mmCIF file of C-alpha atoms in Angstrom:
data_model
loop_
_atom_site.group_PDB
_atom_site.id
_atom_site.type_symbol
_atom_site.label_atom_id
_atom_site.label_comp_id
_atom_site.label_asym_id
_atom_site.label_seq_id
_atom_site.Cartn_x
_atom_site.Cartn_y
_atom_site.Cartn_z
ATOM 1 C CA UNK A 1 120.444 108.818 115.838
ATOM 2 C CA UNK A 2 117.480 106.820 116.906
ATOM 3 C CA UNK A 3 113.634 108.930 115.967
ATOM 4 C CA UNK A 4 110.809 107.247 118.147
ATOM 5 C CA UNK A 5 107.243 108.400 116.824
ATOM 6 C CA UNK A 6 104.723 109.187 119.831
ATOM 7 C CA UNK A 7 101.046 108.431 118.004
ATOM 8 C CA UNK A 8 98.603 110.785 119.267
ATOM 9 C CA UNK A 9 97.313 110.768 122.613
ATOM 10 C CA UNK A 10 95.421 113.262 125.188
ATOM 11 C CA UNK A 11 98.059 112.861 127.593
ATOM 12 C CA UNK A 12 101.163 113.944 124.961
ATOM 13 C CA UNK A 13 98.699 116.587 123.442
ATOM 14 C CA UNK A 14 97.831 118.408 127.081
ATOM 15 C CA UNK A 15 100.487 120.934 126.737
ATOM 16 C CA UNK A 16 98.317 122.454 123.263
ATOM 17 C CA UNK A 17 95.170 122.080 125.648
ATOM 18 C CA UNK A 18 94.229 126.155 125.074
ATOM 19 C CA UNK A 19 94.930 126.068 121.431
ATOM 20 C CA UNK A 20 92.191 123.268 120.296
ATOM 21 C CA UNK A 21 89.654 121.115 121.364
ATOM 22 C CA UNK A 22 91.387 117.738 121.673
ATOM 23 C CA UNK A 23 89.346 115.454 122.195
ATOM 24 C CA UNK A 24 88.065 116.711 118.468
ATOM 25 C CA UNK A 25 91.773 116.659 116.689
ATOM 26 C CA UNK A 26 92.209 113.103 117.836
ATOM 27 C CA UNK A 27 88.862 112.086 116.028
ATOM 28 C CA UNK A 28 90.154 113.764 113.396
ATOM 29 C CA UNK A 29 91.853 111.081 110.319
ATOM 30 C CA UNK A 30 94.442 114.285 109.419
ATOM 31 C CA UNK A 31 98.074 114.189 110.616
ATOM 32 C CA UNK A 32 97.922 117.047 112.829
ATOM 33 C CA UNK A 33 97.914 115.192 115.976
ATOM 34 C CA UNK A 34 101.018 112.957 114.504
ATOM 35 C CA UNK A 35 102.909 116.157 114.031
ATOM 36 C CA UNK A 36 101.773 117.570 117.348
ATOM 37 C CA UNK A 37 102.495 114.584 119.133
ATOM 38 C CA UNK A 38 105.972 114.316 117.855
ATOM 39 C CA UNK A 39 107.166 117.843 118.555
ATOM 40 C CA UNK A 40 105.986 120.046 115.527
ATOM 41 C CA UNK A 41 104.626 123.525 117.194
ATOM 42 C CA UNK A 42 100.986 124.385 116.587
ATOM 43 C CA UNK A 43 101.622 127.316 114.264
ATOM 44 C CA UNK A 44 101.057 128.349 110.708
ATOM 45 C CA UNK A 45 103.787 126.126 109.363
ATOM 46 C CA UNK A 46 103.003 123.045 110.866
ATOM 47 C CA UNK A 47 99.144 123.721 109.519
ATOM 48 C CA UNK A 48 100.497 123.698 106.265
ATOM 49 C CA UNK A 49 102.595 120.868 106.782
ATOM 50 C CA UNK A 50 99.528 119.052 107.757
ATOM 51 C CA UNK A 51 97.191 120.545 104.794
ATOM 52 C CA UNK A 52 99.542 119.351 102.078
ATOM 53 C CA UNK A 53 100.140 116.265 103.339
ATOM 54 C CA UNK A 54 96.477 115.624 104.192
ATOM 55 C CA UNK A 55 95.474 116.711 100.491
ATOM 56 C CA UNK A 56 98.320 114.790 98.788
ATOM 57 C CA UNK A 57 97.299 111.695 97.193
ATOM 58 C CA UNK A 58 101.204 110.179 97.012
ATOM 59 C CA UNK A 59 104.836 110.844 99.722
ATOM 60 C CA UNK A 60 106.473 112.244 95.877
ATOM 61 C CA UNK A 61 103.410 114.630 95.705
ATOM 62 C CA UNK A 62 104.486 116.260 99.146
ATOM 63 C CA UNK A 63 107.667 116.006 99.040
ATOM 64 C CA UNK A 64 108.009 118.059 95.527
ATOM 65 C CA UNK A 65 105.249 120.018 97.343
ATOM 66 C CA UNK A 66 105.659 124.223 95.449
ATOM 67 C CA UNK A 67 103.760 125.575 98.559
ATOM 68 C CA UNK A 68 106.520 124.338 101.153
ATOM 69 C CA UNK A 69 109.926 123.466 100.570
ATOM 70 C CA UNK A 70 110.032 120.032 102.795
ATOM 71 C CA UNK A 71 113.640 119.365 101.459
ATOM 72 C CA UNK A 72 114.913 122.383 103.683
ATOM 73 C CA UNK A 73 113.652 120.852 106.564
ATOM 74 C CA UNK A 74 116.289 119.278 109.222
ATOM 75 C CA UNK A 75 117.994 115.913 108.596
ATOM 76 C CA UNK A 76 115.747 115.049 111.765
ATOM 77 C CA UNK A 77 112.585 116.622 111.193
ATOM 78 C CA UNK A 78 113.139 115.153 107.717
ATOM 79 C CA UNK A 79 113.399 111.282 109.573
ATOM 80 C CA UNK A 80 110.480 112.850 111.766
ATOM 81 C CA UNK A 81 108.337 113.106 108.662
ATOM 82 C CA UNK A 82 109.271 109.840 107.062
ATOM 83 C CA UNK A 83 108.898 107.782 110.596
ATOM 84 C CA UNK A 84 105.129 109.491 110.555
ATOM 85 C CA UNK A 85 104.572 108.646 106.824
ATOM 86 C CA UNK A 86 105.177 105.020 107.746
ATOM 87 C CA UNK A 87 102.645 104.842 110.538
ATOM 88 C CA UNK A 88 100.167 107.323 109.403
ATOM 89 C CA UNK A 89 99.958 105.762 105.801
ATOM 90 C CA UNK A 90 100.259 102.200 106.853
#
């Protein structure tokens, strides 16, 4: 299975148009839009996805992470994250 990551843009935000301002989440430097982008929902969890990663300072940090359990994620969403990771972090 091939994962392609989508970096954030208006036009693959629009559908989240009446949840945020986004023109303001893509000025933003938080992952949010990465997760967005690349088919998270905008919901709690994928908030808190975004929080810890934000606040982590290392990819062990959030992956051993106590206030969500990344490693019972999908297989995919779990490639998702990593894919991200690489272009978010590099």
């Amino acid at each position: 299975m091939t994962t392609t990551i989508i970096p954030p843009s208006l036009e693959n935000l629009q559908h989240f148009s009446d949840s945020f301002d986004i023109e303001k989440l893509l000025q933003s430097k938080g992952i949010l839009p990465w997760l967005l982008a690349n088919g998270w929902n905008y919901d709690n969890e994928s908030c808190l996805i975004a929080n810890i990663i934000d606040e982590s300072t290392s990819l062990d940090q959030v992956w051993d992470s106590e206030e969500f359990d990344f490693n019972a994620l999908s297989d995919e969403l779990k490639e998702k994250l990593n894919q991200i990771f690489e272009h978010f972090y590099l």
